[in-house]
CSV table of C-alpha atoms in Angstrom, one decimal:
chain,number,residue,atom,x,y,z
H,1,ASP,CA,101.9,95.8,76.3
H,2,GLY,CA,103.7,95.4,79.6
H,3,GLY,CA,106.2,92.7,80.1
H,4,ILE,CA,109.7,91.5,80.2
H,5,THR,CA,112.0,91.3,77.2
H,6,GLN,CA,115.2,89.4,76.8
H,7,SER,CA,117.6,89.7,74.0
H,8,PRO,CA,118.9,88.0,72.0
H,9,LYS,CA,116.9,84.8,72.1
H,10,TYR,CA,119.9,82.7,70.9
H,11,LEU,CA,123.5,83.7,71.6
H,12,PHE,CA,126.8,82.0,70.6
H,13,ARG,CA,130.1,82.8,72.2
H,14,LYS,CA,133.6,81.6,71.8
H,15,GLU,CA,135.5,80.4,74.8
H,16,GLY,CA,137.3,83.2,76.6
H,17,GLN,CA,134.8,85.9,75.5
H,18,ASN,CA,132.6,87.9,77.8
H,19,VAL,CA,129.0,88.3,76.7
H,20,THR,CA,126.1,90.5,78.0
H,21,LEU,CA,122.5,89.4,78.1
H,22,SER,CA,119.8,92.0,78.1
H,23,CYS,CA,116.7,92.2,80.3
H,24,GLU,CA,114.2,95.0,80.2
H,25,GLN,CA,110.9,95.4,81.9
H,26,ASN,CA,108.2,98.0,81.6
H,27,LEU,CA,106.1,96.7,84.5
H,28,ASN,CA,107.5,99.3,87.0
H,29,HIS,CA,108.7,96.5,89.2
H,30,ASP,CA,111.3,97.1,91.9
H,31,ALA,CA,112.9,93.7,92.0
H,32,MET,CA,114.6,91.8,89.2
H,33,TYR,CA,116.3,88.4,89.1
H,34,TRP,CA,118.5,86.3,86.9
H,35,TYR,CA,118.2,82.5,86.8
H,36,ARG,CA,120.1,79.8,85.1
H,37,GLN,CA,118.3,76.7,83.9
H,38,ASP,CA,120.1,73.4,83.0
H,39,PRO,CA,118.3,70.2,82.1
H,40,GLY,CA,117.1,68.3,85.1
H,41,GLN,CA,118.3,70.9,87.6
H,42,GLY,CA,115.4,73.4,87.8
H,43,LEU,CA,116.2,77.1,88.1
H,44,ARG,CA,119.1,78.4,90.1
H,45,LEU,CA,119.4,82.1,91.2
H,46,ILE,CA,122.5,83.9,89.9
H,47,TYR,CA,121.9,87.5,91.0
H,48,TYR,CA,119.0,89.6,92.2
H,49,SER,CA,118.3,93.3,92.7
H,50,GLN,CA,115.7,94.8,95.0
H,51,ILE,CA,116.2,98.4,94.0
H,52,VAL,CA,118.2,100.5,91.6
H,53,ASN,CA,121.9,100.6,92.2
H,54,ASP,CA,121.8,97.6,94.5
H,55,PHE,CA,122.1,93.9,93.9
H,56,GLN,CA,123.0,90.7,95.7
H,57,LYS,CA,124.6,87.4,94.8
H,58,GLY,CA,122.4,84.4,94.5
H,59,ASP,CA,123.4,80.8,94.7
H,60,ILE,CA,125.7,80.6,91.7
H,61,ALA,CA,127.1,84.1,91.1
H,62,GLU,CA,130.7,83.0,90.3
H,63,GLY,CA,131.7,84.0,86.8
H,64,TYR,CA,128.8,86.4,86.4
H,65,SER,CA,128.3,90.1,86.9
H,66,VAL,CA,125.3,92.5,86.8
H,67,SER,CA,124.4,96.1,87.0
H,68,ARG,CA,121.2,98.0,87.9
H,69,GLU,CA,121.6,101.5,86.8
H,70,LYS,CA,118.0,101.9,85.8
H,71,LYS,CA,114.8,100.5,87.3
H,72,GLU,CA,113.7,98.9,84.0
H,73,SER,CA,117.1,97.3,83.1
H,74,PHE,CA,119.1,94.5,84.6
H,75,PRO,CA,121.8,93.2,82.2
H,76,LEU,CA,123.8,90.1,83.0
H,77,THR,CA,127.4,89.6,81.9
H,78,VAL,CA,128.7,86.1,81.5
H,79,THR,CA,132.5,86.4,81.9
H,80,SER,CA,135.2,84.1,80.8
H,81,ALA,CA,135.6,83.0,84.4
H,82,GLN,CA,132.3,81.1,84.1
H,83,LYS,CA,133.5,77.5,83.5
H,84,ASN,CA,130.3,76.1,82.0
H,85,PRO,CA,128.2,78.9,80.6
H,86,THR,CA,126.2,77.0,78.1
H,87,ALA,CA,122.6,77.2,79.5
H,88,PHE,CA,119.2,78.8,79.2
H,89,TYR,CA,119.1,82.1,81.1
H,90,LEU,CA,115.9,83.5,82.5
H,91,CYS,CA,115.2,87.0,83.8
H,92,ALA,CA,112.3,87.8,86.1
H,93,SER,CA,110.8,90.7,87.9
H,94,SER,CA,108.4,91.3,90.8
H,95,PRO,CA,106.6,94.4,92.2
H,96,THR,CA,108.6,94.1,95.4
H,97,GLN,CA,110.9,91.5,96.7
H,98,VAL,CA,108.8,90.0,99.5
H,99,THR,CA,106.5,87.1,98.5
H,100,ASP,CA,105.4,88.8,95.3
H,101,THR,CA,104.9,86.7,92.2
H,102,GLN,CA,107.9,86.7,89.8
H,103,TYR,CA,107.2,87.3,86.2
H,104,PHE,CA,109.5,85.8,83.7
H,105,GLY,CA,110.9,86.8,80.3
H,106,PRO,CA,111.2,84.5,77.3
H,107,GLY,CA,114.8,83.5,78.0
H,108,THR,CA,118.1,83.6,76.2
H,109,ARG,CA,119.9,80.4,75.2
H,110,LEU,CA,123.6,80.8,75.4
H,111,THR,CA,125.9,78.3,73.7
H,112,VAL,CA,129.7,78.4,74.0
H,113,LEU,CA,131.5,77.1,71.0
L,1,ALA,CA,116.5,76.0,105.0
L,2,GLN,CA,113.8,75.8,102.4
L,3,SER,CA,113.6,73.2,99.8
L,4,VAL,CA,111.2,71.7,97.2
L,5,THR,CA,111.0,68.2,96.0
L,6,GLN,CA,109.0,67.2,92.9
L,7,LEU,CA,108.3,63.5,92.8
L,8,GLY,CA,108.7,62.2,89.3
L,9,SER,CA,110.7,63.9,86.7
L,10,HIS,CA,108.4,62.6,84.0
L,11,VAL,CA,104.7,62.0,84.1
L,12,SER,CA,102.7,60.5,81.2
L,13,VAL,CA,98.9,60.6,81.0
L,14,SER,CA,96.3,60.0,78.4
L,15,GLU,CA,94.2,62.8,77.0
L,16,GLY,CA,91.2,63.2,79.2
L,17,ALA,CA,92.8,61.5,82.2
L,18,LEU,CA,93.5,63.1,85.6
L,19,VAL,CA,96.8,65.0,85.9
L,20,LEU,CA,98.6,64.8,89.3
L,21,LEU,CA,102.0,66.4,89.7
L,22,ARG,CA,103.5,66.1,93.2
L,23,CYS,CA,105.3,68.7,95.2
L,24,ASN,CA,106.6,68.5,98.7
L,25,TYR,CA,108.2,71.4,100.5
L,26,SER,CA,110.4,72.0,103.5
L,27,SER,CA,110.1,75.3,105.3
L,28,SER,CA,110.6,76.4,108.9
L,29,VAL,CA,108.0,79.2,108.5
L,30,PRO,CA,104.7,79.5,106.7
L,31,PRO,CA,105.5,79.2,103.1
L,32,TYR,CA,104.3,80.9,99.9
L,33,LEU,CA,104.0,78.3,97.2
L,34,PHE,CA,103.9,78.6,93.4
L,35,TRP,CA,103.4,76.4,90.4
L,36,TYR,CA,104.8,77.6,87.1
L,37,VAL,CA,104.5,76.0,83.6
L,38,GLN,CA,107.2,76.2,80.9
L,39,TYR,CA,106.7,75.4,77.2
L,40,PRO,CA,109.8,74.5,75.2
L,41,ASN,CA,112.3,77.3,74.8
L,42,GLN,CA,110.0,79.8,76.6
L,43,GLY,CA,109.9,81.5,79.9
L,44,LEU,CA,107.9,80.4,82.9
L,45,GLN,CA,104.2,81.3,83.3
L,46,LEU,CA,102.5,81.4,86.6
L,47,LEU,CA,99.7,78.8,87.0
L,48,LEU,CA,98.7,79.5,90.6
L,49,LYS,CA,100.0,80.5,94.0
L,50,TYR,CA,99.3,79.9,97.6
L,51,THR,CA,99.7,82.8,100.1
L,52,SER,CA,98.0,81.5,103.3
L,53,ALA,CA,94.5,82.3,102.3
L,54,ALA,CA,92.3,79.4,101.0
L,55,THR,CA,94.1,76.0,101.0
L,56,LEU,CA,92.6,75.0,97.7
L,57,VAL,CA,93.9,77.3,95.0
L,58,LYS,CA,92.5,77.6,91.6
L,59,GLY,CA,94.7,78.6,88.7
L,60,ILE,CA,94.6,79.1,85.0
L,61,ASN,CA,93.9,76.4,82.3
L,62,GLY,CA,91.8,74.4,84.8
L,63,PHE,CA,94.6,73.6,87.2
L,64,GLU,CA,94.3,73.7,90.9
L,65,ALA,CA,96.5,72.8,93.9
L,66,GLU,CA,95.8,72.0,97.5
L,67,PHE,CA,98.0,73.1,100.4
L,68,LYS,CA,98.3,70.4,103.0
L,69,LYS,CA,100.4,71.6,106.0
L,70,SER,CA,100.3,68.2,107.7
L,71,GLU,CA,101.8,66.6,104.6
L,72,THR,CA,104.0,69.5,103.6
L,73,SER,CA,102.6,69.1,100.1
L,74,PHE,CA,101.2,71.3,97.4
L,75,HIS,CA,100.2,68.9,94.6
L,76,LEU,CA,99.0,70.2,91.3
L,77,THR,CA,95.9,68.6,89.7
L,78,LYS,CA,93.7,68.9,86.6
L,79,PRO,CA,90.6,66.7,86.1
L,80,SER,CA,91.1,66.1,82.4
L,81,ALA,CA,94.3,66.5,80.5
L,82,HIS,CA,94.5,68.2,77.1
L,83,MET,CA,97.3,67.8,74.6
L,84,SER,CA,98.1,71.5,75.1
L,85,ASP,CA,99.1,70.7,78.7
L,86,ALA,CA,102.2,68.9,77.6
L,87,ALA,CA,105.0,71.0,79.1
L,88,GLU,CA,107.4,71.2,82.1
L,89,TYR,CA,106.0,72.2,85.5
L,90,PHE,CA,107.9,73.7,88.3
L,91,CYS,CA,106.9,74.0,92.0
L,92,ALA,CA,108.6,76.8,93.9
L,93,VAL,CA,108.6,78.1,97.5
L,94,THR,CA,109.4,81.3,99.4
L,95,HIS,CA,108.2,82.6,102.7
L,96,GLY,CA,106.6,85.7,104.0
L,97,SER,CA,109.4,86.7,106.4
L,98,SER,CA,112.1,86.6,103.7
L,99,ASN,CA,113.5,89.9,102.7
L,100,THR,CA,114.9,88.6,99.4
L,101,GLY,CA,111.9,87.2,97.6
L,102,LYS,CA,114.2,84.3,96.6
L,103,LEU,CA,112.3,81.5,95.0
L,104,ILE,CA,113.5,78.0,95.6
L,105,PHE,CA,112.5,75.8,92.6
L,106,GLY,CA,112.0,72.1,92.4
L,107,GLN,CA,113.7,70.1,89.6
L,108,GLY,CA,110.7,70.2,87.4
L,109,THR,CA,108.3,67.5,86.1
L,110,THR,CA,107.8,67.0,82.4
L,111,LEU,CA,104.2,66.2,81.6
L,112,GLN,CA,103.5,64.1,78.5
L,113,VAL,CA,99.9,63.8,77.2
L,114,LYS,CA,99.2,60.9,74.9
L,115,PRO,CA,96.3,60.9,72.4
């Protein structure tokens, strides 16, 4: 089955620790995205990548980092510099970047203890 | 700059009643518009999208939306609500001349369906 997988589904982290969220797609999509979702705030774009080895900051990139070494993988690291990391994180991909429908993974809920 | 406003953070309807979820957008160029649905603790699923073809767009699960340029609106409707429609709904906009594919999302509307 083609799709987007995110792991783990639930993640707990102590303050001051970095943590990496996994996102993998087997749809052969060029573009991938990371969003953060908080109650009542919709989805906000953290980072996006239009092609392998290239990525751009979104609206709320501070405290996050990404890499895109392979077409199918776009991991997100939440660093200790992120002041309020507890949220639901969604990864998405699209065939290309322009106007294409974005397809979403099931999400990872990160809780900082 | 583009923006999306969803009117009403919570909408409650009875089973079998009309569903109307409102979305207004702001865009300086012809927009591409999307409606997504999210069930609790899940990702977003595409319901339908408008890409400058027909102004009335039909989607999955009996939903449809009409693009009205004069009103800058893209409201989502369904003639008869089912219990399974209870979820959160997001309207989103991007535009054809963008080279980022960046989606701008509304705040979301939670739909409650009462038996």
